[in-house]
C-alpha positions as CSV (number, residue, x, y, z in Angstrom):
1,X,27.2,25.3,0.1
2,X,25.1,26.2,-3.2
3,X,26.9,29.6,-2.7
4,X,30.1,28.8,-2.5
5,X,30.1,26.4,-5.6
6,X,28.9,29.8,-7.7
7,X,32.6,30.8,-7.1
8,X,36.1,29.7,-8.4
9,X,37.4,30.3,-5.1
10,X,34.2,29.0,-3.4
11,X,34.5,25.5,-4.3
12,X,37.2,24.4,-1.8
13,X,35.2,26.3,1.2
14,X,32.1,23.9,0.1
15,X,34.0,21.0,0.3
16,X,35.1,22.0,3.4
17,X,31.9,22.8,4.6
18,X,30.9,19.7,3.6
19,X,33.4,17.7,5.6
20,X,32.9,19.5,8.8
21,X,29.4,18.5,8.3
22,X,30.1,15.0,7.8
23,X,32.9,14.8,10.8
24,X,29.8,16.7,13.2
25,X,27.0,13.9,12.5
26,X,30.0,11.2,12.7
27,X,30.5,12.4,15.9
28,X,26.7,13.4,17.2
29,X,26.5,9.6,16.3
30,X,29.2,8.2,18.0
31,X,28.1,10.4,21.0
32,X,24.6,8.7,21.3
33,X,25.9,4.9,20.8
34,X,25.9,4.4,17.8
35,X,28.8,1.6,16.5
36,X,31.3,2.0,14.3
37,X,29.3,-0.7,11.8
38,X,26.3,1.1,11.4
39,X,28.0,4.6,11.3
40,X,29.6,4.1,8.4
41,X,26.4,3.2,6.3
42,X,24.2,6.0,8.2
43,X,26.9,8.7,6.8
44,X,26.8,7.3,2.9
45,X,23.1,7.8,3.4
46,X,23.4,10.7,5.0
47,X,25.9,12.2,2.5
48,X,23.1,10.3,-0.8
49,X,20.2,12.9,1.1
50,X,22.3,15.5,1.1
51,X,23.9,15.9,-2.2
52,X,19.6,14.5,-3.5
53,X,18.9,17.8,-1.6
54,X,21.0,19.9,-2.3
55,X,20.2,19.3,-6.3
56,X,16.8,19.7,-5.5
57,X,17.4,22.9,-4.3
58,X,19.8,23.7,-6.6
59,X,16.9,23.1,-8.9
60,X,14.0,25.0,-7.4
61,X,16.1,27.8,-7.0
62,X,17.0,28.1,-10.0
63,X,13.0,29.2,-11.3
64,X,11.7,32.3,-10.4
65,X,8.8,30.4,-9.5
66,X,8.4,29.3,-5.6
67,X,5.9,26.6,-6.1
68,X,8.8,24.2,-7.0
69,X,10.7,25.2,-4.1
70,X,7.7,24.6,-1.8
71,X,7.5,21.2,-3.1
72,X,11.3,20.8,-2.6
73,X,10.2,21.9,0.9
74,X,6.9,19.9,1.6
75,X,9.0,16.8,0.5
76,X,11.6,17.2,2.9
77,X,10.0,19.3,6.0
78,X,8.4,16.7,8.5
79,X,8.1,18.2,11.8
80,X,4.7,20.3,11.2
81,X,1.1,20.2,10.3
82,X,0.6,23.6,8.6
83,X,-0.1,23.1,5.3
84,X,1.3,26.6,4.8
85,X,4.7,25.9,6.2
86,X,6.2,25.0,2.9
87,X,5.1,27.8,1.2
88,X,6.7,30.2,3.9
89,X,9.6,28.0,4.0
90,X,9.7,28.3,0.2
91,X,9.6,32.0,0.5
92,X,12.3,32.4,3.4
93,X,14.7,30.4,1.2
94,X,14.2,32.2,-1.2
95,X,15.0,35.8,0.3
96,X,18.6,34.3,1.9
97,X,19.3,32.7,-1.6
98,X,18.9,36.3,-2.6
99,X,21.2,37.5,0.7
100,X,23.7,34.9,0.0
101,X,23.6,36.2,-3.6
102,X,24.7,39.6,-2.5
103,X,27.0,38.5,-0.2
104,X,30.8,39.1,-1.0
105,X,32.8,35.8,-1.0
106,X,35.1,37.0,1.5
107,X,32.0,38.1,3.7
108,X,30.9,34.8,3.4
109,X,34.2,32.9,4.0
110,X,34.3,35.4,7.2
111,X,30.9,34.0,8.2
112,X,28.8,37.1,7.5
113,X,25.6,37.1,5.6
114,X,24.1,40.5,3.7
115,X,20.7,41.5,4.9
């Protein structure tokens, strides 16, 4: 999504994007039970995280320096111990903003990523 926004053309695939996120967790919700009440205010605080993240991101990514990514990382990563995790994380997000970077916009809106 940070990608696409970098381009004119890009901005309408993000939204999209976007929206086929949002319809996927409505439904992965609705699959495991969850009523239409509650969905409603799980997706505005699932859409709040994401657009908080995706700032963040934009943020981090936006220094040459990976420490702020890696807290962008440690903040949001939950499902390890390592203390080193974010730092690798940091790094490997890094290297495919740099991919995605080099990636032509009509690679990208054909699904294909540069390596």
């Amino acid at each position: 999504i940070l990608r696409l926004e970098t381009v004119e053309d890009g901005v309408p695939a993000a939204a999209r994007l976007t929206e086929l996120f949002v319809e996927d967790m409505e439904g992965q919700m609705r699959e495991a039970g969850i009523g239409d009440p509650t969905v409603g205010k799980m997706m505005g605080r699932m859409m709040a995280t994401l657009g908080g993240r995706a700032g963040s991101l934009r943020d981090a990514l936006a220094s040459p320096e990976d420490a702020l990514l890696a807290e962008v990382v440690s903040r949001n990563m939950h499902l390890t111990e390592d203390e080193h995790a974010p730092a690798r994380m940091a790094e490997g997000l890094r290297a495919l903003h740099g991919d995605l970077a080099r990636t032509d916009f009509e690679m990208l809106r054909g699904g294909e990523i540069a390596r």
